[in-house]
Amino acid sequence: MSYICIMELTEQKIIDSAIIIFNDDLSASLETVAEKAGVTRRTLHRYFKDRPELVEACKGEMLTSCKAAMAAAYASSGDPLEQLEAMLYAGIDCGYKYAFLKKLYQRPEYGQIYESKEGLGYDDIKAKWRALVDLLQGQGVISKELTIAWVFVLFDGMINITIDALRSGDVARNDIKRFAWYSFSRSIGITSHPVDN
C-alpha cells in the first residue's frame, strides 16, 4: 500500500471518528477524537490544523455521503411511494452522519453551510423530497391534513428515533427499517403499500 493511500485512510479514519464523537458532543476535545481514531493528537494535527478545519472536513464528508445516498434512493424507482421509502432508508443508513449534519444546520455558527456549493446540492435533494410528498398528497396517498413541513419534521424525527433505537440496542437491527417505515407511513396517513400486501 502506498504512502498516499495510508495518509488518505488515516485522514478518513479521523473524519469518521470526529463525526461519531461530535455527534454525541459537539464540544468534545480533539484528544477524544484522536483516541477514537487510534492516532496521537500530533498525528491528528498533521491532517487538521485546528478544530474548525476538522469540522469543515466533517461537514464535507457528511454532505457528500448523505447527498449521494439520498440521490441514489430518489433514483432507485419511478414509483413516488417507493422513492419516499427508499429516502427514509437512506437517511437511516446515513445514521450518525445525518444526525450530526442536522445538529450543525441548527447551530448559528455553522449557518454558512447553506451557502456552500455542497449545501445547495443538499437543498436540491430536499426539494425533490418535498415534490414527492406534494405529488403523493395530490394522489391522496399522504393525508392532506398535514403540511409538507410537518411531514418533513416527522421524516426527520423518525430518522433520529431510529438512530436512538439502534444505539440503545433495544430493537433488533433487522427490524429497524421495517418498523421505521411502518411508523412513518402510518403517521402521515399511508394505510397500505404494495410491499405490505
CSV table of N, CA and C in Angstrom, one decimal, residues 56-124:
chain,number,residue,atom,x,y,z
A,56,GLU,N,-15.1,21.4,9.3
A,56,GLU,CA,-15.3,21.6,7.9
A,56,GLU,C,-15.2,20.3,7.1
A,57,ALA,N,-14.1,19.5,7.4
A,57,ALA,CA,-14.0,18.3,6.8
A,57,ALA,C,-15.1,17.3,7.1
A,58,CYS,N,-15.6,17.3,8.3
A,58,CYS,CA,-16.8,16.5,8.7
A,58,CYS,C,-18.0,16.9,7.9
A,59,LYS,N,-18.2,18.3,7.8
A,59,LYS,CA,-19.4,18.7,7.0
A,59,LYS,C,-19.3,18.3,5.6
A,60,GLY,N,-18.1,18.4,5.0
A,60,GLY,CA,-18.0,18.0,3.6
A,60,GLY,C,-18.2,16.5,3.4
A,61,GLU,N,-17.7,15.7,4.3
A,61,GLU,CA,-17.9,14.2,4.3
A,61,GLU,C,-19.4,13.9,4.4
A,62,MET,N,-20.1,14.5,5.4
A,62,MET,CA,-21.5,14.2,5.7
A,62,MET,C,-22.4,14.7,4.5
A,63,LEU,N,-22.1,15.9,4.0
A,63,LEU,CA,-22.9,16.3,2.9
A,63,LEU,C,-22.7,15.4,1.7
A,64,THR,N,-21.5,15.1,1.4
A,64,THR,CA,-21.2,14.3,0.2
A,64,THR,C,-21.9,12.9,0.3
A,65,SER,N,-21.7,12.2,1.5
A,65,SER,CA,-22.2,10.9,1.6
A,65,SER,C,-23.8,10.9,1.7
A,66,CYS,N,-24.3,11.8,2.5
A,66,CYS,CA,-25.8,11.8,2.7
A,66,CYS,C,-26.5,12.2,1.4
A,67,LYS,N,-25.9,13.2,0.7
A,67,LYS,CA,-26.5,13.7,-0.5
A,67,LYS,C,-26.5,12.5,-1.6
A,68,ALA,N,-25.4,11.8,-1.7
A,68,ALA,CA,-25.2,10.7,-2.6
A,68,ALA,C,-26.2,9.6,-2.3
A,69,ALA,N,-26.4,9.3,-1.0
A,69,ALA,CA,-27.3,8.2,-0.6
A,69,ALA,C,-28.8,8.6,-0.9
A,70,MET,N,-29.1,9.9,-0.6
A,70,MET,CA,-30.5,10.3,-0.9
A,70,MET,C,-30.7,10.4,-2.4
A,71,ALA,N,-29.8,10.9,-3.2
A,71,ALA,CA,-29.9,10.9,-4.6
A,71,ALA,C,-30.1,9.5,-5.2
A,72,ALA,N,-29.3,8.6,-4.7
A,72,ALA,CA,-29.5,7.2,-5.2
A,72,ALA,C,-30.8,6.6,-4.8
A,73,ALA,N,-31.3,6.9,-3.6
A,73,ALA,CA,-32.6,6.5,-3.2
A,73,ALA,C,-33.7,7.0,-4.1
A,74,TYR,N,-33.6,8.3,-4.4
A,74,TYR,CA,-34.6,9.0,-5.2
A,74,TYR,C,-34.6,8.4,-6.6
A,75,ALA,N,-33.4,8.0,-7.1
A,75,ALA,CA,-33.3,7.5,-8.5
A,75,ALA,C,-33.6,6.0,-8.5
A,76,SER,N,-33.8,5.3,-7.4
A,76,SER,CA,-34.0,3.9,-7.3
A,76,SER,C,-35.3,3.3,-7.9
A,77,SER,N,-36.2,4.2,-8.1
A,77,SER,CA,-37.5,3.8,-8.5
A,77,SER,C,-38.3,4.9,-9.2
A,78,GLY,N,-39.3,4.5,-10.0
A,78,GLY,CA,-40.1,5.5,-10.7
A,78,GLY,C,-41.4,5.7,-9.9
A,79,ASP,N,-41.6,4.9,-8.9
A,79,ASP,CA,-42.8,5.0,-8.0
A,79,ASP,C,-42.5,5.9,-6.9
A,80,PRO,N,-43.3,7.0,-6.8
A,80,PRO,CA,-43.1,8.0,-5.7
A,80,PRO,C,-43.1,7.5,-4.3
A,81,LEU,N,-44.0,6.5,-4.0
A,81,LEU,CA,-44.0,6.0,-2.7
A,81,LEU,C,-42.8,5.2,-2.4
A,82,GLU,N,-42.3,4.4,-3.3
A,82,GLU,CA,-41.1,3.6,-3.2
A,82,GLU,C,-39.9,4.6,-3.0
A,83,GLN,N,-39.9,5.7,-3.7
A,83,GLN,CA,-38.8,6.6,-3.6
A,83,GLN,C,-38.8,7.2,-2.2
A,84,LEU,N,-40.0,7.6,-1.7
A,84,LEU,CA,-40.0,8.1,-0.3
A,84,LEU,C,-39.5,7.1,0.7
A,85,GLU,N,-39.9,5.9,0.5
A,85,GLU,CA,-39.5,4.8,1.5
A,85,GLU,C,-38.0,4.6,1.4
A,86,ALA,N,-37.5,4.6,0.1
A,86,ALA,CA,-36.0,4.5,-0.1
A,86,ALA,C,-35.2,5.7,0.5
A,87,MET,N,-35.8,6.8,0.5
A,87,MET,CA,-35.1,8.0,1.0
A,87,MET,C,-35.1,7.9,2.6
A,88,LEU,N,-36.2,7.4,3.1
A,88,LEU,CA,-36.2,7.2,4.6
A,88,LEU,C,-35.0,6.2,5.0
A,89,TYR,N,-34.9,5.1,4.2
A,89,TYR,CA,-33.9,4.1,4.5
A,89,TYR,C,-32.5,4.8,4.3
A,90,ALA,N,-32.4,5.6,3.3
A,90,ALA,CA,-31.1,6.3,3.1
A,90,ALA,C,-30.7,7.2,4.2
A,91,GLY,N,-31.7,7.9,4.8
A,91,GLY,CA,-31.4,8.7,5.9
A,91,GLY,C,-31.0,7.9,7.1
A,92,ILE,N,-31.7,6.7,7.3
A,92,ILE,CA,-31.3,5.8,8.4
A,92,ILE,C,-29.9,5.3,8.2
A,93,ASP,N,-29.6,4.9,7.0
A,93,ASP,CA,-28.2,4.4,6.7
A,93,ASP,C,-27.2,5.4,6.9
A,94,CYS,N,-27.5,6.7,6.7
A,94,CYS,CA,-26.5,7.7,7.0
A,94,CYS,C,-26.2,7.8,8.5
A,95,GLY,N,-27.2,7.4,9.3
A,95,GLY,CA,-27.1,7.3,10.7
A,95,GLY,C,-26.5,8.5,11.4
A,96,TYR,N,-25.3,8.2,12.0
A,96,TYR,CA,-24.7,9.3,12.7
A,96,TYR,C,-24.4,10.5,11.9
A,97,LYS,N,-24.1,10.3,10.6
A,97,LYS,CA,-23.8,11.4,9.8
A,97,LYS,C,-25.0,12.3,9.6
A,98,TYR,N,-26.2,11.7,9.4
A,98,TYR,CA,-27.4,12.5,9.2
A,98,TYR,C,-27.7,13.3,10.5
A,99,ALA,N,-27.6,12.7,11.7
A,99,ALA,CA,-27.9,13.3,12.9
A,99,ALA,C,-26.9,14.5,13.2
A,100,PHE,N,-25.7,14.3,12.9
A,100,PHE,CA,-24.7,15.3,13.1
A,100,PHE,C,-24.9,16.5,12.2
A,101,LEU,N,-25.2,16.2,10.9
A,101,LEU,CA,-25.5,17.2,9.9
A,101,LEU,C,-26.6,18.1,10.4
A,102,LYS,N,-27.7,17.4,10.9
A,102,LYS,CA,-28.8,18.2,11.4
A,102,LYS,C,-28.4,19.1,12.6
A,103,LYS,N,-27.6,18.6,13.5
A,103,LYS,CA,-27.1,19.4,14.6
A,103,LYS,C,-26.3,20.6,14.1
A,104,LEU,N,-25.5,20.4,13.1
A,104,LEU,CA,-24.7,21.5,12.5
A,104,LEU,C,-25.6,22.6,11.9
A,105,TYR,N,-26.6,22.1,11.1
A,105,TYR,CA,-27.6,23.1,10.5
A,105,TYR,C,-28.3,23.9,11.5
A,106,GLN,N,-28.5,23.4,12.7
A,106,GLN,CA,-29.3,24.1,13.7
A,106,GLN,C,-28.4,25.1,14.5
A,107,ARG,N,-27.1,25.0,14.4
A,107,ARG,CA,-26.2,25.9,15.2
A,107,ARG,C,-25.9,27.1,14.3
A,108,PRO,N,-26.1,28.3,14.9
A,108,PRO,CA,-25.9,29.6,14.1
A,108,PRO,C,-24.5,29.7,13.6
A,109,GLU,N,-23.5,29.2,14.3
A,109,GLU,CA,-22.1,29.4,13.9
A,109,GLU,C,-21.8,28.6,12.6
A,110,TYR,N,-22.7,27.6,12.3
A,110,TYR,CA,-22.5,26.8,11.1
A,110,TYR,C,-23.5,27.1,10.1
A,111,GLY,N,-24.2,28.2,10.2
A,111,GLY,CA,-25.3,28.5,9.2
A,111,GLY,C,-24.8,28.7,7.8
A,112,GLN,N,-23.5,29.0,7.6
A,112,GLN,CA,-23.0,29.2,6.3
A,112,GLN,C,-23.0,28.0,5.4
A,113,ILE,N,-23.2,26.8,6.0
A,113,ILE,CA,-23.3,25.6,5.3
A,113,ILE,C,-24.3,25.7,4.2
A,114,TYR,N,-25.4,26.4,4.4
A,114,TYR,CA,-26.4,26.6,3.4
A,114,TYR,C,-25.9,27.3,2.2
A,115,GLU,N,-24.9,28.2,2.4
A,115,GLU,CA,-24.4,29.0,1.3
A,115,GLU,C,-23.3,28.2,0.5
A,116,SER,N,-22.8,27.1,0.9
A,116,SER,CA,-21.8,26.4,0.2
A,116,SER,C,-22.4,25.7,-0.9
A,117,LYS,N,-21.5,25.3,-1.8
A,117,LYS,CA,-21.9,24.5,-3.0
A,117,LYS,C,-22.5,23.2,-2.6
A,118,GLU,N,-21.9,22.5,-1.6
A,118,GLU,CA,-22.5,21.3,-1.1
A,118,GLU,C,-23.8,21.5,-0.5
A,119,GLY,N,-24.0,22.6,0.3
A,119,GLY,CA,-25.3,22.8,0.9
A,119,GLY,C,-26.4,23.0,-0.1
A,120,LEU,N,-26.1,23.7,-1.3
A,120,LEU,CA,-27.1,23.9,-2.3
A,120,LEU,C,-27.5,22.5,-2.9
A,121,GLY,N,-26.6,21.6,-3.0
A,121,GLY,CA,-26.9,20.3,-3.5
A,121,GLY,C,-27.8,19.6,-2.5
A,122,TYR,N,-27.6,19.7,-1.2
A,122,TYR,CA,-28.4,19.1,-0.2
A,122,TYR,C,-29.8,19.7,-0.3
A,123,ASP,N,-29.9,21.0,-0.6
A,123,ASP,CA,-31.3,21.6,-0.7
A,123,ASP,C,-32.0,21.1,-1.9
A,124,ASP,N,-31.2,20.8,-3.0
A,124,ASP,CA,-31.8,20.2,-4.2
A,124,ASP,C,-32.5,18.9,-3.9
